[in-house]
Amino acid sequence: MYPGTASSKSIPAKSIKAMYFKDELQSNNLKPSSSIPAVNISKTAVKYVIVIAAPGLHREDFCIEVNNAIITIAAQKVASGYDPANDRCEYDYTDWARAFTLPEDADGLLTNAEYQNGELVIQIPRNTLADNVSQTTIYVY
Amino acid sequence: MENRAVDKPKTSWPSFFDNGWMDKFFNAPLDEFFNYGKVLNVPAVNVTETEKDFRLSIAAPGLEKKDFKIDAYDDMLTISAEHEKEQKEEKDGRFNRREYNYSSWSRSFTLPENCDFGKIDAEYKNGELKIVIPKIEVKEPKKMKTISVN
């Protein structure tokens, strides 16, 4: 499927604060929990890599947007049918959103994303001439 | 299903330096050390019970089929995973932020009596390990009856 036909759900933007890559002093509601997946962010010489542990979804369920140097990743899926009252339920990643402020040298426009083996891997190239002002939607492959 | 913690074997000489924290300090990224409590090392589990079976679903993304080991011994179901690739990845990139690391873990569950141990089925798909444990009917213990002597 090429970008022109990729289905992209319009997921309503939630009131989430963007978190800087390395900021630990942000408020508590941004931490991973049973309904917000955990994230690993690493940096190499040429790119930033964001890996989100969100198993049990499909690539169509994600919505990634870069706007004003903030990357917002949201996902929504029809509920899986767990009954939290009756069973042991430690995770439920059917509806969440996380946002990160991009560093100055991250090129949001050239971001690519891939959903593989339950992990959403987002690669953002590093470029000193990066332009992060314009808004882009990133498709997940 | 109740969850039973798996304890590390206790050494006869418990020591302050023995818990591996120094090792972690020198080998792990500093972020991970200072956030140690926040890094998720053990994946989350959902357990559902239906009329026919129990279904476990473990959120362990980024692993491979061969990394898992599932043992049913006595009434205990142990699921563990060991992933090799992690070490290489750490060399070419430095972590800015680390919230999870599922490369090595183990979880155990006590199974109820009415489980069919021989027919436990597991599948790894889309980052979730799904285990289906069928139920069997447990024969009720025979009722006591007192017979009077004539």
PDB file of C-alpha atoms in Angstrom:
ATOM      1  CA  MET A   1       0.000   0.000   0.000  1.00  0.00           C
ATOM      2  CA  TYR A   2       1.491   3.349  -0.969  1.00  0.00           C
ATOM      3  CA  PRO A   3       0.893   6.566   0.910  1.00  0.00           C
ATOM      4  CA  GLY A   4      -1.900   7.743  -1.377  1.00  0.00           C
ATOM      5  CA  THR A   5      -4.198   4.921  -0.340  1.00  0.00           C
ATOM      6  CA  ALA A   6      -3.104   4.338   3.230  1.00  0.00           C
ATOM      7  CA  SER A   7      -6.114   4.663   5.437  1.00  0.00           C
ATOM      8  CA  SER A   8      -5.593   7.176   8.139  1.00  0.00           C
ATOM      9  CA  LYS A   9      -8.132   7.490  10.872  1.00  0.00           C
ATOM     10  CA  SER A  10      -8.762  10.927  12.140  1.00  0.00           C
ATOM     11  CA  ILE A  11      -8.052  10.548  15.793  1.00  0.00           C
ATOM     12  CA  PRO A  12      -9.088  13.536  17.846  1.00  0.00           C
ATOM     13  CA  ALA A  13      -6.180  15.365  19.388  1.00  0.00           C
ATOM     14  CA  LYS A  14      -6.225  14.910  23.103  1.00  0.00           C
ATOM     15  CA  SER A  15      -5.100  17.345  25.675  1.00  0.00           C
ATOM     16  CA  ILE A  16      -1.661  15.911  26.122  1.00  0.00           C
ATOM     17  CA  LYS A  17       1.464  17.755  26.958  1.00  0.00           C
ATOM     18  CA  ALA A  18       4.484  17.235  24.817  1.00  0.00           C
ATOM     19  CA  MET A  19       7.421  15.769  26.625  1.00  0.00           C
ATOM     20  CA  TYR A  20      10.987  16.543  25.694  1.00  0.00           C
ATOM     21  CA  PHE A  21      13.141  13.591  24.767  1.00  0.00           C
ATOM     22  CA  LYS A  22      15.111  13.687  27.937  1.00  0.00           C
ATOM     23  CA  ASP A  23      13.025  15.615  30.404  1.00  0.00           C
ATOM     24  CA  GLU A  24      12.395  13.737  33.582  1.00  0.00           C
ATOM     25  CA  LEU A  25      10.778  16.579  35.461  1.00  0.00           C
ATOM     26  CA  GLN A  26       7.507  16.515  33.589  1.00  0.00           C
ATOM     27  CA  SER A  27       4.249  15.734  35.262  1.00  0.00           C
ATOM     28  CA  ASN A  28       3.314  12.241  36.282  1.00  0.00           C
ATOM     29  CA  ASN A  29       0.493  11.670  33.849  1.00  0.00           C
ATOM     30  CA  LEU A  30       2.980  11.261  31.020  1.00  0.00           C
ATOM     31  CA  LYS A  31       4.505   8.117  32.388  1.00  0.00           C
ATOM     32  CA  PRO A  32       3.673   4.726  30.936  1.00  0.00           C
ATOM     33  CA  SER A  33       0.838   2.904  32.623  1.00  0.00           C
ATOM     34  CA  SER A  34      -1.557   0.084  31.888  1.00  0.00           C
ATOM     35  CA  SER A  35      -3.188   2.168  29.192  1.00  0.00           C
ATOM     36  CA  ILE A  36      -0.214   4.171  27.938  1.00  0.00           C
ATOM     37  CA  PRO A  37       2.543   2.186  26.256  1.00  0.00           C
ATOM     38  CA  ALA A  38       6.182   2.547  27.227  1.00  0.00           C
ATOM     39  CA  VAL A  39       8.655   4.175  24.919  1.00  0.00           C
ATOM     40  CA  ASN A  40      12.395   3.886  24.282  1.00  0.00           C
ATOM     41  CA  ILE A  41      14.199   6.747  22.599  1.00  0.00           C
ATOM     42  CA  SER A  42      17.726   6.396  21.310  1.00  0.00           C
ATOM     43  CA  LYS A  43      20.056   8.558  19.334  1.00  0.00           C
ATOM     44  CA  THR A  44      22.677   7.638  16.756  1.00  0.00           C
ATOM     45  CA  ALA A  45      24.941   9.845  14.671  1.00  0.00           C
ATOM     46  CA  VAL A  46      22.382  10.128  11.873  1.00  0.00           C
ATOM     47  CA  LYS A  47      18.962   9.722  13.444  1.00  0.00           C
ATOM     48  CA  TYR A  48      16.691   9.588  16.462  1.00  0.00           C
ATOM     49  CA  VAL A  49      14.751   6.402  16.986  1.00  0.00           C
ATOM     50  CA  ILE A  50      11.531   6.242  18.984  1.00  0.00           C
ATOM     51  CA  VAL A  51      10.280   2.742  19.750  1.00  0.00           C
ATOM     52  CA  ILE A  52       6.853   2.321  21.308  1.00  0.00           C
ATOM     53  CA  ALA A  53       5.814  -0.988  22.832  1.00  0.00           C
ATOM     54  CA  ALA A  54       2.216  -1.237  21.672  1.00  0.00           C
ATOM     55  CA  PRO A  55       1.401  -4.863  20.949  1.00  0.00           C
ATOM     56  CA  GLY A  56      -1.886  -6.121  19.571  1.00  0.00           C
ATOM     57  CA  LEU A  57      -2.619  -3.225  17.243  1.00  0.00           C
ATOM     58  CA  HIS A  58      -2.561  -2.831  13.469  1.00  0.00           C
ATOM     59  CA  ARG A  59      -0.679  -0.263  11.488  1.00  0.00           C
ATOM     60  CA  GLU A  60      -3.947   1.400  10.474  1.00  0.00           C
ATOM     61  CA  ASP A  61      -4.723   2.104  14.103  1.00  0.00           C
ATOM     62  CA  PHE A  62      -1.964   4.682  14.467  1.00  0.00           C
ATOM     63  CA  CYS A  63      -1.998   8.356  13.700  1.00  0.00           C
ATOM     64  CA  ILE A  64       1.313  10.218  13.753  1.00  0.00           C
ATOM     65  CA  GLU A  65       1.586  13.936  13.255  1.00  0.00           C
ATOM     66  CA  VAL A  66       4.440  16.405  13.326  1.00  0.00           C
ATOM     67  CA  ASN A  67       3.456  19.968  14.000  1.00  0.00           C
ATOM     68  CA  ASN A  68       5.569  22.832  15.239  1.00  0.00           C
ATOM     69  CA  ALA A  69       8.425  20.588  16.334  1.00  0.00           C
ATOM     70  CA  ILE A  70       6.094  18.354  18.313  1.00  0.00           C
ATOM     71  CA  ILE A  71       5.471  14.775  17.303  1.00  0.00           C
ATOM     72  CA  THR A  72       2.162  13.325  18.429  1.00  0.00           C
ATOM     73  CA  ILE A  73       1.521   9.620  18.263  1.00  0.00           C
ATOM     74  CA  ALA A  74      -2.006   8.416  18.860  1.00  0.00           C
ATOM     75  CA  ALA A  75      -3.711   5.066  18.510  1.00  0.00           C
ATOM     76  CA  GLN A  76      -7.247   3.884  18.646  1.00  0.00           C
ATOM     77  CA  LYS A  77      -8.698   0.446  18.240  1.00  0.00           C
ATOM     78  CA  VAL A  78     -12.058  -1.180  18.761  1.00  0.00           C
ATOM     79  CA  ALA A  79     -12.072  -2.621  22.260  1.00  0.00           C
ATOM     80  CA  SER A  80     -10.708  -6.105  22.543  1.00  0.00           C
ATOM     81  CA  GLY A  81     -13.479  -7.508  24.666  1.00  0.00           C
ATOM     82  CA  TYR A  82     -11.702  -7.827  27.965  1.00  0.00           C
ATOM     83  CA  ASP A  83     -13.866  -7.479  30.978  1.00  0.00           C
ATOM     84  CA  PRO A  84     -11.714  -5.684  33.522  1.00  0.00           C
ATOM     85  CA  ALA A  85     -14.183  -6.356  36.305  1.00  0.00           C
ATOM     86  CA  ASN A  86     -13.953 -10.095  35.959  1.00  0.00           C
ATOM     87  CA  ASP A  87     -10.451 -10.834  34.802  1.00  0.00           C
ATOM     88  CA  ARG A  88      -6.901  -9.862  35.458  1.00  0.00           C
ATOM     89  CA  CYS A  89      -6.205  -6.912  33.202  1.00  0.00           C
ATOM     90  CA  GLU A  90      -2.769  -5.338  33.299  1.00  0.00           C
ATOM     91  CA  TYR A  91      -2.735  -3.602  29.956  1.00  0.00           C
ATOM     92  CA  ASP A  92      -5.123  -2.069  27.497  1.00  0.00           C
ATOM     93  CA  TYR A  93      -3.503  -0.148  24.668  1.00  0.00           C
ATOM     94  CA  THR A  94      -6.663   0.475  22.676  1.00  0.00           C
ATOM     95  CA  ASP A  95      -6.825   4.241  23.088  1.00  0.00           C
ATOM     96  CA  TRP A  96      -3.856   6.448  23.899  1.00  0.00           C
ATOM     97  CA  ALA A  97      -1.691   9.310  22.746  1.00  0.00           C
ATOM     98  CA  ARG A  98       1.826  10.502  23.522  1.00  0.00           C
ATOM     99  CA  ALA A  99       3.675  13.557  22.371  1.00  0.00           C
ATOM    100  CA  PHE A 100       7.325  14.569  22.317  1.00  0.00           C
ATOM    101  CA  THR A 101       9.084  17.798  21.594  1.00  0.00           C
ATOM    102  CA  LEU A 102      11.666  17.252  18.883  1.00  0.00           C
ATOM    103  CA  PRO A 103      15.230  18.467  19.326  1.00  0.00           C
ATOM    104  CA  GLU A 104      16.387  21.239  16.977  1.00  0.00           C
ATOM    105  CA  ASP A 105      18.309  18.946  14.665  1.00  0.00           C
ATOM    106  CA  ALA A 106      15.491  16.436  14.140  1.00  0.00           C
ATOM    107  CA  ASP A 107      13.949  16.564  10.692  1.00  0.00           C
ATOM    108  CA  GLY A 108      10.285  15.895  11.291  1.00  0.00           C
ATOM    109  CA  LEU A 109       9.390  16.062   7.619  1.00  0.00           C
ATOM    110  CA  LEU A 110      11.515  13.054   6.730  1.00  0.00           C
ATOM    111  CA  THR A 111      10.241  10.860   9.535  1.00  0.00           C
ATOM    112  CA  ASN A 112       9.304   7.309   8.733  1.00  0.00           C
ATOM    113  CA  ALA A 113       7.369   4.864  10.853  1.00  0.00           C
ATOM    114  CA  GLU A 114       6.963   1.125  10.806  1.00  0.00           C
ATOM    115  CA  TYR A 115       4.897  -1.269  12.896  1.00  0.00           C
ATOM    116  CA  GLN A 116       6.654  -4.538  13.400  1.00  0.00           C
ATOM    117  CA  ASN A 117       6.293  -7.313  15.891  1.00  0.00           C
ATOM    118  CA  GLY A 118       4.218  -5.205  18.261  1.00  0.00           C
ATOM    119  CA  GLU A 119       6.623  -2.286  18.234  1.00  0.00           C
ATOM    120  CA  LEU A 120       6.075   1.013  16.483  1.00  0.00           C
ATOM    121  CA  VAL A 121       9.486   2.177  15.275  1.00  0.00           C
ATOM    122  CA  ILE A 122       9.721   5.848  14.320  1.00  0.00           C
ATOM    123  CA  GLN A 123      12.950   7.052  12.725  1.00  0.00           C
ATOM    124  CA  ILE A 124      13.674  10.750  12.546  1.00  0.00           C
ATOM    125  CA  PRO A 125      16.783  11.763  10.587  1.00  0.00           C
ATOM    126  CA  ARG A 126      19.146  14.343  12.069  1.00  0.00           C
ATOM    127  CA  ASN A 127      19.839  17.340   9.945  1.00  0.00           C
ATOM    128  CA  THR A 128      21.133  20.735  10.952  1.00  0.00           C
ATOM    129  CA  LEU A 129      18.936  22.401   8.337  1.00  0.00           C
ATOM    130  CA  ALA A 130      15.807  20.710   9.617  1.00  0.00           C
ATOM    131  CA  ASP A 131      12.471  22.375   9.072  1.00  0.00           C
ATOM    132  CA  ASN A 132       9.986  21.497  11.752  1.00  0.00           C
ATOM    133  CA  VAL A 133       7.512  24.296  11.347  1.00  0.00           C
ATOM    134  CA  SER A 134       5.214  22.789   8.769  1.00  0.00           C
ATOM    135  CA  GLN A 135       2.652  20.169   9.605  1.00  0.00           C
ATOM    136  CA  THR A 136       2.946  16.624   8.302  1.00  0.00           C
ATOM    137  CA  THR A 137       1.160  13.355   8.777  1.00  0.00           C
ATOM    138  CA  ILE A 138       3.334  10.288   8.862  1.00  0.00           C
ATOM    139  CA  TYR A 139       2.085   6.987   7.532  1.00  0.00           C
ATOM    140  CA  VAL A 140       2.891   3.745   9.239  1.00  0.00           C
ATOM    141  CA  TYR A 141       4.234   0.886   7.130  1.00  0.00           C
TER     142      TYR A 141
ATOM    143  CA  MET B   1      -5.521 -17.388  38.735  1.00  0.00           C
ATOM    144  CA  GLU B   2      -3.217 -16.096  41.356  1.00  0.00           C
ATOM    145  CA  ASN B   3       0.199 -14.783  40.616  1.00  0.00           C
ATOM    146  CA  ARG B   4       3.134 -16.186  42.476  1.00  0.00           C
ATOM    147  CA  ALA B   5       6.369 -14.261  42.665  1.00  0.00           C
ATOM    148  CA  VAL B   6       9.524 -16.063  41.694  1.00  0.00           C
ATOM    149  CA  ASP B   7      12.240 -15.311  44.174  1.00  0.00           C
ATOM    150  CA  LYS B   8      15.893 -15.232  43.368  1.00  0.00           C
ATOM    151  CA  PRO B   9      17.778 -17.967  45.136  1.00  0.00           C
ATOM    152  CA  LYS B  10      19.080 -16.489  48.341  1.00  0.00           C
ATOM    153  CA  THR B  11      22.786 -16.623  48.914  1.00  0.00           C
ATOM    154  CA  SER B  12      24.068 -17.649  52.294  1.00  0.00           C
ATOM    155  CA  TRP B  13      25.971 -14.380  52.627  1.00  0.00           C
ATOM    156  CA  PRO B  14      23.661 -11.540  51.674  1.00  0.00           C
ATOM    157  CA  SER B  15      25.694  -8.502  50.886  1.00  0.00           C
ATOM    158  CA  PHE B  16      25.081  -4.894  50.043  1.00  0.00           C
ATOM    159  CA  PHE B  17      27.235  -5.291  46.974  1.00  0.00           C
ATOM    160  CA  ASP B  18      25.569  -8.440  45.891  1.00  0.00           C
ATOM    161  CA  ASN B  19      22.326  -7.092  44.518  1.00  0.00           C
ATOM    162  CA  GLY B  20      23.833  -6.082  41.239  1.00  0.00           C
ATOM    163  CA  TRP B  21      23.269  -2.374  41.681  1.00  0.00           C
ATOM    164  CA  MET B  22      26.931  -1.578  41.148  1.00  0.00           C
ATOM    165  CA  ASP B  23      26.907  -3.654  38.048  1.00  0.00           C
ATOM    166  CA  LYS B  24      23.902  -1.730  36.820  1.00  0.00           C
ATOM    167  CA  PHE B  25      25.536   1.567  37.625  1.00  0.00           C
ATOM    168  CA  PHE B  26      28.583   0.869  35.519  1.00  0.00           C
ATOM    169  CA  ASN B  27      26.999  -1.005  32.653  1.00  0.00           C
ATOM    170  CA  ALA B  28      23.600   0.533  32.080  1.00  0.00           C
ATOM    171  CA  PRO B  29      23.014   4.005  30.710  1.00  0.00           C
ATOM    172  CA  LEU B  30      22.848   6.495  33.577  1.00  0.00           C
ATOM    173  CA  ASP B  31      19.260   7.298  32.742  1.00  0.00           C
ATOM    174  CA  GLU B  32      18.301   3.757  33.321  1.00  0.00           C
ATOM    175  CA  PHE B  33      20.085   3.613  36.626  1.00  0.00           C
ATOM    176  CA  PHE B  34      18.490   6.697  38.058  1.00  0.00           C
ATOM    177  CA  ASN B  35      15.126   5.664  36.725  1.00  0.00           C
ATOM    178  CA  TYR B  36      15.633   2.151  37.759  1.00  0.00           C
ATOM    179  CA  GLY B  37      12.209   1.768  39.282  1.00  0.00           C
ATOM    180  CA  LYS B  38      10.545   3.164  36.216  1.00  0.00           C
ATOM    181  CA  VAL B  39      11.989   0.899  33.554  1.00  0.00           C
ATOM    182  CA  LEU B  40       9.498  -1.836  32.853  1.00  0.00           C
ATOM    183  CA  ASN B  41      11.318  -5.137  32.896  1.00  0.00           C
ATOM    184  CA  VAL B  42       8.396  -7.496  33.089  1.00  0.00           C
ATOM    185  CA  PRO B  43       5.603  -7.419  30.522  1.00  0.00           C
ATOM    186  CA  ALA B  44       1.980  -6.960  31.459  1.00  0.00           C
ATOM    187  CA  VAL B  45      -0.490  -9.825  31.309  1.00  0.00           C
ATOM    188  CA  ASN B  46      -4.203  -9.986  30.636  1.00  0.00           C
ATOM    189  CA  VAL B  47      -6.083 -13.054  31.779  1.00  0.00           C
ATOM    190  CA  THR B  48      -9.576 -13.861  30.572  1.00  0.00           C
ATOM    191  CA  GLU B  49     -11.735 -16.759  31.557  1.00  0.00           C
ATOM    192  CA  THR B  50     -14.330 -18.158  29.207  1.00  0.00           C
ATOM    193  CA  GLU B  51     -16.555 -21.189  29.596  1.00  0.00           C
ATOM    194  CA  LYS B  52     -14.154 -23.449  27.752  1.00  0.00           C
ATOM    195  CA  ASP B  53     -10.731 -22.076  28.580  1.00  0.00           C
ATOM    196  CA  PHE B  54      -8.434 -19.566  30.207  1.00  0.00           C
ATOM    197  CA  ARG B  55      -6.698 -17.112  27.912  1.00  0.00           C
ATOM    198  CA  LEU B  56      -3.460 -15.365  28.779  1.00  0.00           C
ATOM    199  CA  SER B  57      -2.193 -12.552  26.675  1.00  0.00           C
ATOM    200  CA  ILE B  58       1.255 -11.147  27.381  1.00  0.00           C
ATOM    201  CA  ALA B  59       2.359  -7.804  25.962  1.00  0.00           C
ATOM    202  CA  ALA B  60       5.943  -8.560  24.985  1.00  0.00           C
ATOM    203  CA  PRO B  61       6.753  -6.749  21.756  1.00  0.00           C
ATOM    204  CA  GLY B  62      10.018  -6.971  19.881  1.00  0.00           C
ATOM    205  CA  LEU B  63      10.805 -10.591  20.599  1.00  0.00           C
ATOM    206  CA  GLU B  64      10.909 -13.688  18.454  1.00  0.00           C
ATOM    207  CA  LYS B  65       9.101 -16.994  18.697  1.00  0.00           C
ATOM    208  CA  LYS B  66      12.217 -18.863  19.684  1.00  0.00           C
ATOM    209  CA  ASP B  67      12.931 -16.535  22.610  1.00  0.00           C
ATOM    210  CA  PHE B  68      10.050 -17.904  24.650  1.00  0.00           C
ATOM    211  CA  LYS B  69      10.069 -20.834  26.990  1.00  0.00           C
ATOM    212  CA  ILE B  70       6.828 -22.055  28.513  1.00  0.00           C
ATOM    213  CA  ASP B  71       6.800 -24.720  31.205  1.00  0.00           C
ATOM    214  CA  ALA B  72       3.864 -26.303  32.947  1.00  0.00           C
ATOM    215  CA  TYR B  73       5.081 -28.116  36.015  1.00  0.00           C
ATOM    216  CA  ASP B  74       2.784 -29.351  38.736  1.00  0.00           C
ATOM    217  CA  ASP B  75       0.194 -26.628  38.932  1.00  0.00           C
ATOM    218  CA  MET B  76       2.594 -23.873  37.960  1.00  0.00           C
ATOM    219  CA  LEU B  77       2.843 -22.273  34.542  1.00  0.00           C
ATOM    220  CA  THR B  78       6.105 -20.428  33.961  1.00  0.00           C
ATOM    221  CA  ILE B  79       6.691 -18.237  30.949  1.00  0.00           C
ATOM    222  CA  SER B  80      10.151 -16.845  30.367  1.00  0.00           C
ATOM    223  CA  ALA B  81      11.917 -15.055  27.542  1.00  0.00           C
ATOM    224  CA  GLU B  82      15.506 -14.314  26.691  1.00  0.00           C
ATOM    225  CA  HIS B  83      16.391 -12.088  23.784  1.00  0.00           C
ATOM    226  CA  GLU B  84      19.954 -11.839  22.503  1.00  0.00           C
ATOM    227  CA  LYS B  85      19.806  -8.984  20.036  1.00  0.00           C
ATOM    228  CA  GLU B  86      19.446  -6.255  22.643  1.00  0.00           C
ATOM    229  CA  GLN B  87      23.141  -5.982  23.417  1.00  0.00           C
ATOM    230  CA  LYS B  88      24.097  -5.176  19.845  1.00  0.00           C
ATOM    231  CA  GLU B  89      21.506  -2.461  19.531  1.00  0.00           C
ATOM    232  CA  GLU B  90      22.795  -0.692  22.573  1.00  0.00           C
ATOM    233  CA  LYS B  91      26.230  -0.336  21.080  1.00  0.00           C
ATOM    234  CA  ASP B  92      25.306   1.696  18.045  1.00  0.00           C
ATOM    235  CA  GLY B  93      22.846   3.985  19.772  1.00  0.00           C
ATOM    236  CA  ARG B  94      22.670   5.681  23.117  1.00  0.00           C
ATOM    237  CA  PHE B  95      19.363   5.720  24.930  1.00  0.00           C
ATOM    238  CA  ASN B  96      17.947   9.135  25.632  1.00  0.00           C
ATOM    239  CA  ARG B  97      15.000   7.710  27.376  1.00  0.00           C
ATOM    240  CA  ARG B  98      14.291   4.191  28.382  1.00  0.00           C
ATOM    241  CA  GLU B  99      10.938   3.057  29.684  1.00  0.00           C
ATOM    242  CA  TYR B 100      10.952  -0.623  28.870  1.00  0.00           C
ATOM    243  CA  ASN B 101      13.312  -3.488  28.361  1.00  0.00           C
ATOM    244  CA  TYR B 102      11.695  -6.862  27.827  1.00  0.00           C
ATOM    245  CA  SER B 103      14.821  -8.734  26.799  1.00  0.00           C
ATOM    246  CA  SER B 104      14.882 -11.038  29.808  1.00  0.00           C
ATOM    247  CA  TRP B 105      12.024 -11.867  32.131  1.00  0.00           C
ATOM    248  CA  SER B 106       9.988 -14.596  33.699  1.00  0.00           C
ATOM    249  CA  ARG B 107       6.462 -14.797  35.068  1.00  0.00           C
ATOM    250  CA  SER B 108       4.706 -17.613  36.841  1.00  0.00           C
ATOM    251  CA  PHE B 109       1.084 -18.423  37.452  1.00  0.00           C
ATOM    252  CA  THR B 110      -0.615 -20.990  39.595  1.00  0.00           C
ATOM    253  CA  LEU B 111      -3.093 -22.886  37.488  1.00  0.00           C
ATOM    254  CA  PRO B 112      -6.499 -23.857  38.803  1.00  0.00           C
ATOM    255  CA  GLU B 113      -7.306 -27.555  39.130  1.00  0.00           C
ATOM    256  CA  ASN B 114      -9.571 -27.763  36.127  1.00  0.00           C
ATOM    257  CA  CYS B 115      -6.872 -27.103  33.520  1.00  0.00           C
ATOM    258  CA  ASP B 116      -5.962 -29.500  30.764  1.00  0.00           C
ATOM    259  CA  PHE B 117      -2.162 -29.431  30.966  1.00  0.00           C
ATOM    260  CA  GLY B 118      -1.662 -31.543  27.883  1.00  0.00           C
ATOM    261  CA  LYS B 119      -3.444 -29.174  25.554  1.00  0.00           C
ATOM    262  CA  ILE B 120      -1.956 -25.784  26.363  1.00  0.00           C
ATOM    263  CA  ASP B 121      -1.478 -23.824  23.177  1.00  0.00           C
ATOM    264  CA  ALA B 122       0.669 -20.741  22.566  1.00  0.00           C
ATOM    265  CA  GLU B 123       1.020 -18.289  19.708  1.00  0.00           C
ATOM    266  CA  TYR B 124       3.160 -15.184  19.252  1.00  0.00           C
ATOM    267  CA  LYS B 125       1.590 -12.617  16.997  1.00  0.00           C
ATOM    268  CA  ASN B 126       1.817  -8.881  16.676  1.00  0.00           C
ATOM    269  CA  GLY B 127       3.930  -8.550  19.800  1.00  0.00           C
ATOM    270  CA  GLU B 128       1.505 -10.466  21.972  1.00  0.00           C
ATOM    271  CA  LEU B 129       2.057 -13.951  23.317  1.00  0.00           C
ATOM    272  CA  LYS B 130      -1.313 -15.664  23.538  1.00  0.00           C
ATOM    273  CA  ILE B 131      -1.692 -18.788  25.605  1.00  0.00           C
ATOM    274  CA  VAL B 132      -4.888 -20.812  25.645  1.00  0.00           C
ATOM    275  CA  ILE B 133      -5.404 -23.272  28.482  1.00  0.00           C
ATOM    276  CA  PRO B 134      -8.440 -25.497  27.944  1.00  0.00           C
ATOM    277  CA  LYS B 135     -10.593 -26.473  30.882  1.00  0.00           C
ATOM    278  CA  ILE B 136     -11.537 -30.010  31.805  1.00  0.00           C
ATOM    279  CA  GLU B 137     -14.187 -31.215  34.167  1.00  0.00           C
ATOM    280  CA  VAL B 138     -12.854 -32.178  37.518  1.00  0.00           C
ATOM    281  CA  LYS B 139     -14.428 -35.294  38.934  1.00  0.00           C
ATOM    282  CA  GLU B 140     -15.942 -34.547  42.271  1.00  0.00           C
ATOM    283  CA  PRO B 141     -14.712 -36.637  45.159  1.00  0.00           C
ATOM    284  CA  LYS B 142     -17.010 -39.540  45.909  1.00  0.00           C
ATOM    285  CA  LYS B 143     -19.635 -38.857  48.485  1.00  0.00           C
ATOM    286  CA  MET B 144     -19.378 -40.555  51.840  1.00  0.00           C
ATOM    287  CA  LYS B 145     -22.138 -42.814  52.900  1.00  0.00           C
ATOM    288  CA  THR B 146     -22.509 -44.610  56.129  1.00  0.00           C
ATOM    289  CA  ILE B 147     -24.103 -48.021  55.992  1.00  0.00           C
ATOM    290  CA  SER B 148     -25.739 -49.293  59.051  1.00  0.00           C
ATOM    291  CA  VAL B 149     -25.270 -52.900  60.083  1.00  0.00           C
ATOM    292  CA  ASN B 150     -28.382 -54.904  60.477  1.00  0.00           C
TER     293      ASN B 150
END
